């Protein structure tokens, strides 16, 4: 694009690489940054670099944290014998926002998808099985109700059943193909309360 100078184009290009940002939004964001006071821009850039450097996966549930163990796993008031398995951190956040779940989580970072070439070894399943060496009373599978989510739920159920640990699946009050993070809290709670044993 000849309209802008090299730096503006570079900035627009970087913004347009972000998810959900089209070329118009990228242009708007880039021009916004250029109009920001330079100390704000520096602070923004610095926080991005520091966050990327210091944030990693929790050594237990694999959510993101800047500690070795995340605040949920480190909280003695939570029920550490109940594990809710979710596909991603946004789903964990959705359940956490309801404030009604007091167990712990396990973040898979994806779902099994033969079409996309994502197999059981590509998500954090081995790590989940390892956690079952501790005394666990229930594993709640809260993967999405998409084809991938259901495939993953079935796979986990088959994997865990022989260990004798109770495996449940959240109710399908969650619309088919629905992303957990887009669903309101009431629906999430109803899905959790209506879970059935697999
Ligand atoms: Zn954790």
CSV table of C-alpha atoms and ligand atoms in Angstrom, one decimal, residues 58-63 65 69-74 105, ligand 1:
chain,number,residue,atom,x,y,z
A,58,UNK,CA,0.5,-24.5,35.3
A,59,UNK,CA,2.4,-27.7,36.2
A,60,UNK,CA,-0.8,-29.4,37.2
A,61,UNK,CA,-3.8,-28.2,35.1
A,62,UNK,CA,-2.0,-26.6,32.2
A,63,UNK,CA,-3.8,-23.3,32.3
A,65,UNK,CA,0.0,-18.7,34.9
A,69,UNK,CA,1.2,-23.8,40.0
A,70,UNK,CA,-1.8,-21.6,39.2
A,71,UNK,CA,-4.0,-20.0,41.9
A,72,UNK,CA,-6.8,-22.5,41.4
A,73,UNK,CA,-4.5,-25.6,41.8
A,74,UNK,CA,-2.8,-23.9,44.7
A,105,UNK,CA,-9.6,-28.1,36.0
B,1,LIG,ZN1,-3.4,-25.2,37.7
